[in-house]
Short mmCIF file of N, CA, C and O in Angstrom, two decimals:
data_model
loop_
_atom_site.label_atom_id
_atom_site.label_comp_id
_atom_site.label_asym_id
_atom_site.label_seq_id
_atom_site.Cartn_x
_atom_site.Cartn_y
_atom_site.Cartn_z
N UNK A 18 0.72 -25.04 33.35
CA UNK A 18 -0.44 -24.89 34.22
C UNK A 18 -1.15 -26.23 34.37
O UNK A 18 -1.35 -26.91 33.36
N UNK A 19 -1.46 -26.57 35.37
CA UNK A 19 -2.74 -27.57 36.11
C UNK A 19 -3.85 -27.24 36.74
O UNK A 19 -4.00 -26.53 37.74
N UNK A 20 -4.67 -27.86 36.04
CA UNK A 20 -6.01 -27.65 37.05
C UNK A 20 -6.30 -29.15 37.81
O UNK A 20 -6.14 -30.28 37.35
N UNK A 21 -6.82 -28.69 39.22
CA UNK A 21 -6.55 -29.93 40.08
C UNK A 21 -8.04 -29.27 40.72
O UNK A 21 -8.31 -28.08 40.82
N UNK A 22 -8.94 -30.49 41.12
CA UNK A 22 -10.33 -30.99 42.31
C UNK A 22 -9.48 -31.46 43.76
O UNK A 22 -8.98 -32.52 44.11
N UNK A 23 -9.58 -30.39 44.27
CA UNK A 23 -9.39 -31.17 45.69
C UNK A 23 -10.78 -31.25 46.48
O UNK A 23 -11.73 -30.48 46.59
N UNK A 24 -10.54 -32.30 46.91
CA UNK A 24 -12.19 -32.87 47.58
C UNK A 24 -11.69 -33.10 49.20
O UNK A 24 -10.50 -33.10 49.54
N UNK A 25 -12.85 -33.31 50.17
CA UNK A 25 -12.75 -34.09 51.17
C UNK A 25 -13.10 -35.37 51.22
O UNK A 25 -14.12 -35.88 50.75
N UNK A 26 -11.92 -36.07 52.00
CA UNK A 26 -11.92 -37.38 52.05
C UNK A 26 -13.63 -37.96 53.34
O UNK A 26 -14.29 -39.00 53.25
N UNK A 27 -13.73 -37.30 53.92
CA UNK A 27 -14.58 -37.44 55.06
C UNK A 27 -15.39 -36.11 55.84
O UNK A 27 -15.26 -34.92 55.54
N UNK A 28 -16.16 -36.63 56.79
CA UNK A 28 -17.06 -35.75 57.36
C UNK A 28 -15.43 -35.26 58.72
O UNK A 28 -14.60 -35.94 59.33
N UNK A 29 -15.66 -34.13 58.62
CA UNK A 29 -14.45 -33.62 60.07
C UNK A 29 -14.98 -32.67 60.54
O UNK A 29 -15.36 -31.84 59.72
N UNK A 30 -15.24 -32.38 62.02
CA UNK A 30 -15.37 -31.13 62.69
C UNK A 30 -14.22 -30.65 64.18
O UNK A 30 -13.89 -31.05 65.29
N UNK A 31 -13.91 -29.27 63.00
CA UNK A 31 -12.97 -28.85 64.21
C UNK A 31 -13.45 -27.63 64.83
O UNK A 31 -12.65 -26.69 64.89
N UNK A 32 -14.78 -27.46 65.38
CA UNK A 32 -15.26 -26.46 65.38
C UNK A 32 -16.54 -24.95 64.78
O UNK A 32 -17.00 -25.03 63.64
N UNK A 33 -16.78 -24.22 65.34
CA UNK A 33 -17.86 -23.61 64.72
C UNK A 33 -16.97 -22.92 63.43
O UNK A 33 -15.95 -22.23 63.41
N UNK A 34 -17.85 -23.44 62.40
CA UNK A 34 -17.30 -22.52 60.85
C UNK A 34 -16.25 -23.71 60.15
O UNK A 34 -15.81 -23.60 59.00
N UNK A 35 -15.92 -24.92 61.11
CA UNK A 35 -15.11 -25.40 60.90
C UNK A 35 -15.44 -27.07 60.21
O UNK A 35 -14.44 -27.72 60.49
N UNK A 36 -16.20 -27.75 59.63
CA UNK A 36 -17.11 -28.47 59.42
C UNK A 36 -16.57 -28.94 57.67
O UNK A 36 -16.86 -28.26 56.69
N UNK A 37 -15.73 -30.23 57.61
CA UNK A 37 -15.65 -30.53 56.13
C UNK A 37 -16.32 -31.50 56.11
O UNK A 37 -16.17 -32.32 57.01
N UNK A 38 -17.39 -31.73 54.97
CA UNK A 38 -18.50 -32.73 54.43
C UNK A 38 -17.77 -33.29 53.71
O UNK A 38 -16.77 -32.69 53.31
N UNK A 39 -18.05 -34.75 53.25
CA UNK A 39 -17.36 -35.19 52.08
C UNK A 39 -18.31 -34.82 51.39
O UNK A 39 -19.43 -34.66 51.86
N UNK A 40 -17.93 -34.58 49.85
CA UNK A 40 -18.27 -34.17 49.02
C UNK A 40 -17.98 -32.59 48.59
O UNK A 40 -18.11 -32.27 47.40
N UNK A 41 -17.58 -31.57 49.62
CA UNK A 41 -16.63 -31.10 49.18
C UNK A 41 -15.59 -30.68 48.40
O UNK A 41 -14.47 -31.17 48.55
N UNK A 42 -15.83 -29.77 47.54
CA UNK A 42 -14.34 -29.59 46.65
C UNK A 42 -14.52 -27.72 46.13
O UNK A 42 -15.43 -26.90 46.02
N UNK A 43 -13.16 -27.78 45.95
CA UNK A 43 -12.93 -26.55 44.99
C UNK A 43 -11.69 -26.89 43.96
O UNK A 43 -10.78 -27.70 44.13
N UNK A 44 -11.92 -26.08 42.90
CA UNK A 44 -10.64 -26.35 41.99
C UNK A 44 -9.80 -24.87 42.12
O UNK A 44 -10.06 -23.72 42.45
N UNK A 45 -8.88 -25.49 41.75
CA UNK A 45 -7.30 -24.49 41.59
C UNK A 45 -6.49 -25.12 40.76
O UNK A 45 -6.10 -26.26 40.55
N UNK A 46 -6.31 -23.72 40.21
CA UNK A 46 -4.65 -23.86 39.18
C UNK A 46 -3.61 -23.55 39.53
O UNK A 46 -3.39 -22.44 39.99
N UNK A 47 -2.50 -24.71 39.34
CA UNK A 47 -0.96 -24.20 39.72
C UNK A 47 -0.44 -24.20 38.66
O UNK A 47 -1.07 -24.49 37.64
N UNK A 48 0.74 -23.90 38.68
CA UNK A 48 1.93 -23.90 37.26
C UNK A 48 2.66 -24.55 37.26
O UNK A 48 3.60 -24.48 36.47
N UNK A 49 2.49 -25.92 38.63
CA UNK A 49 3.36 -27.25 38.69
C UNK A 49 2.60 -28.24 38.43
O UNK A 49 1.37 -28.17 38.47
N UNK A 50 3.09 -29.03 38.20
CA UNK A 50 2.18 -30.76 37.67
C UNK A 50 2.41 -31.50 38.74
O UNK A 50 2.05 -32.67 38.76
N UNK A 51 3.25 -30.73 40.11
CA UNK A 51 3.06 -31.64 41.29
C UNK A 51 1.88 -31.33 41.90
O UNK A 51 1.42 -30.23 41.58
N UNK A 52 1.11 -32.14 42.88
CA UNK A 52 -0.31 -31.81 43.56
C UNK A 52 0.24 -31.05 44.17
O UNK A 52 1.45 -30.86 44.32
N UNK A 53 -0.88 -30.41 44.71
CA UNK A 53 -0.82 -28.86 45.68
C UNK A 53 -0.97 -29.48 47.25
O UNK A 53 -0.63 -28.89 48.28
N UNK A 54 -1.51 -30.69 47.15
CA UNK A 54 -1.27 -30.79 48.35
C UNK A 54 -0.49 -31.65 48.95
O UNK A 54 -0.69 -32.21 50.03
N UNK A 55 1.09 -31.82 47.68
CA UNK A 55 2.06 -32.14 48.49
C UNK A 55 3.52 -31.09 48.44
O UNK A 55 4.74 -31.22 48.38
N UNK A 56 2.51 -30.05 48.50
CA UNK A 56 3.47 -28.47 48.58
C UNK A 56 2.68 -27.75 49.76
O UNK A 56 1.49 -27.46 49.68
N UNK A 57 3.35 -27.54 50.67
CA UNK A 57 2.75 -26.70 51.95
C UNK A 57 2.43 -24.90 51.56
O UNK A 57 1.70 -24.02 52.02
N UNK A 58 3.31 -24.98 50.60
CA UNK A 58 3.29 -23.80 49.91
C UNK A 58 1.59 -23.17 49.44
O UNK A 58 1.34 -21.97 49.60
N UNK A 59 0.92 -23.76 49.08
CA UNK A 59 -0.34 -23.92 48.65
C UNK A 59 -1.28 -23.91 49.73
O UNK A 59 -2.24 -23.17 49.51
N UNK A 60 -1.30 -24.62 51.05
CA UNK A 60 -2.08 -24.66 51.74
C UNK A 60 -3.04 -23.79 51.90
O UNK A 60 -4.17 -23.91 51.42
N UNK A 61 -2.60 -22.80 52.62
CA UNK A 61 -2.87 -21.68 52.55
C UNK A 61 -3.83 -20.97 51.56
O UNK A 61 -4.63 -20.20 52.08
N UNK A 62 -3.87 -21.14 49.97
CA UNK A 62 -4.21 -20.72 49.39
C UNK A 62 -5.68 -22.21 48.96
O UNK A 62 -6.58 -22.08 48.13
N UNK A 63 -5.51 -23.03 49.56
CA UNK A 63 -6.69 -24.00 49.31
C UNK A 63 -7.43 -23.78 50.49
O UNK A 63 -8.59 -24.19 50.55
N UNK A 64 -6.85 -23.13 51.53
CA UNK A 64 -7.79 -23.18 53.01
C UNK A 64 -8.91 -22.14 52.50
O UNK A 64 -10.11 -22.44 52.54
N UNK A 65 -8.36 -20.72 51.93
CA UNK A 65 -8.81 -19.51 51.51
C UNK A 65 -9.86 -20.18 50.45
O UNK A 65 -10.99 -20.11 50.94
N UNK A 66 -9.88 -20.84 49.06
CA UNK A 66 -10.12 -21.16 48.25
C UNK A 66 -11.94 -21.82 49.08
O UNK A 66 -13.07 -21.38 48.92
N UNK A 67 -11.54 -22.72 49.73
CA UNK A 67 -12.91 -23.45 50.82
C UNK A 67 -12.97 -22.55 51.55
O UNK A 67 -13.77 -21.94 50.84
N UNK A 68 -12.82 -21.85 52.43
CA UNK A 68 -13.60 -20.36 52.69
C UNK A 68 -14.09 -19.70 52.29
O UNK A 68 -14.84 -19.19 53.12
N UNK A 69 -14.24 -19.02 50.79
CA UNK A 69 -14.51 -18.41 50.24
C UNK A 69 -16.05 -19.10 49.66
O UNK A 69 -17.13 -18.51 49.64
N UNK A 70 -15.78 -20.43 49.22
CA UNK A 70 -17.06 -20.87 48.58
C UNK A 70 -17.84 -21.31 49.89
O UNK A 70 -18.88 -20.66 50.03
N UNK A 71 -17.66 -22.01 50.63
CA UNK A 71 -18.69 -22.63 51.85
C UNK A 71 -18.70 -21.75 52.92
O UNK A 71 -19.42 -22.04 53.88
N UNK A 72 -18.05 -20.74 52.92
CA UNK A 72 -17.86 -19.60 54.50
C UNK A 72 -17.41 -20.41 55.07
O UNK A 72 -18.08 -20.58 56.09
N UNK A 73 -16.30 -21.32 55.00
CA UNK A 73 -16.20 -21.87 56.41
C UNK A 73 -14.90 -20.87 56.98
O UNK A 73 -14.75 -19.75 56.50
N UNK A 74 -13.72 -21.56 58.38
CA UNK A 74 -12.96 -20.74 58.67
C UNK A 74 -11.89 -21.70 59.19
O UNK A 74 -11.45 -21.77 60.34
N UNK A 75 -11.51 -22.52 58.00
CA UNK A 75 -10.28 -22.93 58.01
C UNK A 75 -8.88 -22.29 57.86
O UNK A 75 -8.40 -21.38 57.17
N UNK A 76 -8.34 -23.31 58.97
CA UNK A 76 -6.49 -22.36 58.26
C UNK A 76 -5.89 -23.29 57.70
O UNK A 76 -6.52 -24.33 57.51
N UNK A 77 -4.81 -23.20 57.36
CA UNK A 77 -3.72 -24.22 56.68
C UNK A 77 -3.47 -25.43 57.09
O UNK A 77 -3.11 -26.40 56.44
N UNK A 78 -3.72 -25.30 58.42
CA UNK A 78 -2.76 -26.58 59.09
C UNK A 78 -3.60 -27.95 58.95
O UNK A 78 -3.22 -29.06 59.33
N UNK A 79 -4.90 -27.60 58.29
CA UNK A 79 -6.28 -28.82 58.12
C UNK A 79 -5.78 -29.60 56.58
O UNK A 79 -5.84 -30.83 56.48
N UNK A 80 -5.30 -28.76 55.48
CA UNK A 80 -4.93 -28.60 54.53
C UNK A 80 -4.22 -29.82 53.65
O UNK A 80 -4.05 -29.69 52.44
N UNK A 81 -3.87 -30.91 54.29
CA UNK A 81 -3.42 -31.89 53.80
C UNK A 81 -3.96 -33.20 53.23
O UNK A 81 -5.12 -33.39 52.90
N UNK A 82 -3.14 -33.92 53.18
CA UNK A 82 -3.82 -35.39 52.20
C UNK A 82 -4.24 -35.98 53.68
O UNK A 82 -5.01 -36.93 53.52
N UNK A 83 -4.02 -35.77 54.77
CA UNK A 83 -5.02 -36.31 55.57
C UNK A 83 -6.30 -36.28 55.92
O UNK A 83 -6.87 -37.01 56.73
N UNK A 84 -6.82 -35.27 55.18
CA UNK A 84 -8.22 -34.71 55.02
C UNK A 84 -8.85 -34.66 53.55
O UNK A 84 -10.04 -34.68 53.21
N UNK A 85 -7.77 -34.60 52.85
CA UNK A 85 -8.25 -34.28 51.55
C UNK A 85 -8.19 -35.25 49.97
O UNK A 85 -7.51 -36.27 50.05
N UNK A 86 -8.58 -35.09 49.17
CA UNK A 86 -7.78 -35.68 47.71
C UNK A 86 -7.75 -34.74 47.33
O UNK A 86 -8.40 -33.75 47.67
N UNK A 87 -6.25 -34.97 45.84
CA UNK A 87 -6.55 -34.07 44.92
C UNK A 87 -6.05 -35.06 43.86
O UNK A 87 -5.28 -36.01 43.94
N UNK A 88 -7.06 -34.29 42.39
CA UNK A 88 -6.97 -34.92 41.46
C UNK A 88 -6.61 -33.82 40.18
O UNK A 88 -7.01 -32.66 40.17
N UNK A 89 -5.85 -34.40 39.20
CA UNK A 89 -5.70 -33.62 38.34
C UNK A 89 -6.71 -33.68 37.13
O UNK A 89 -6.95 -34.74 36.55
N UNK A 90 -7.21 -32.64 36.83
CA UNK A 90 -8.58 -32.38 36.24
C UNK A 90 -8.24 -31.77 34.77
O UNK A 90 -9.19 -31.82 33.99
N UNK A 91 -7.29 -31.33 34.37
CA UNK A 91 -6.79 -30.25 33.16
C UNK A 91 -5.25 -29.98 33.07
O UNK A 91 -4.81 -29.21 32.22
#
């Protein structure tokens, strides 16, 4: 298991609900020691993860290291 901070790299708006601040983050655990966000597999489950805490209404396809960091935390 890993625990990983993924943050936003920058201010982005794609829309109403759709709004990443830097400063930004949620944590998640995987059961790989590769980052999650160089598994597409995950996306999905980090879009949900920032929805859930900020209401926003992201999907997957925002989900990458072009928007984001992640760091391994645990």
């Amino acid at each position: 298991m890993a625990l990983w901070k993924i943050s936003a790299k920058g201010n982005w708006n794609w829309g109403t609900n759709k709004n990443l601040v830097k400063g930004m983050f949620i944590e998640m655990s995987t059961s790989s020691t590769t980052p999650p966000l160089n598994q597409t597999k995950y996306y999905e489950d980090i879009a949900q993860a920032f929805n859930t805490k900020y209401s926003t209404k992201f999907d997957k396809s925002k989900m990458s290291g072009s928007y984001l960091v992640c760091e391994k935390i645990g």
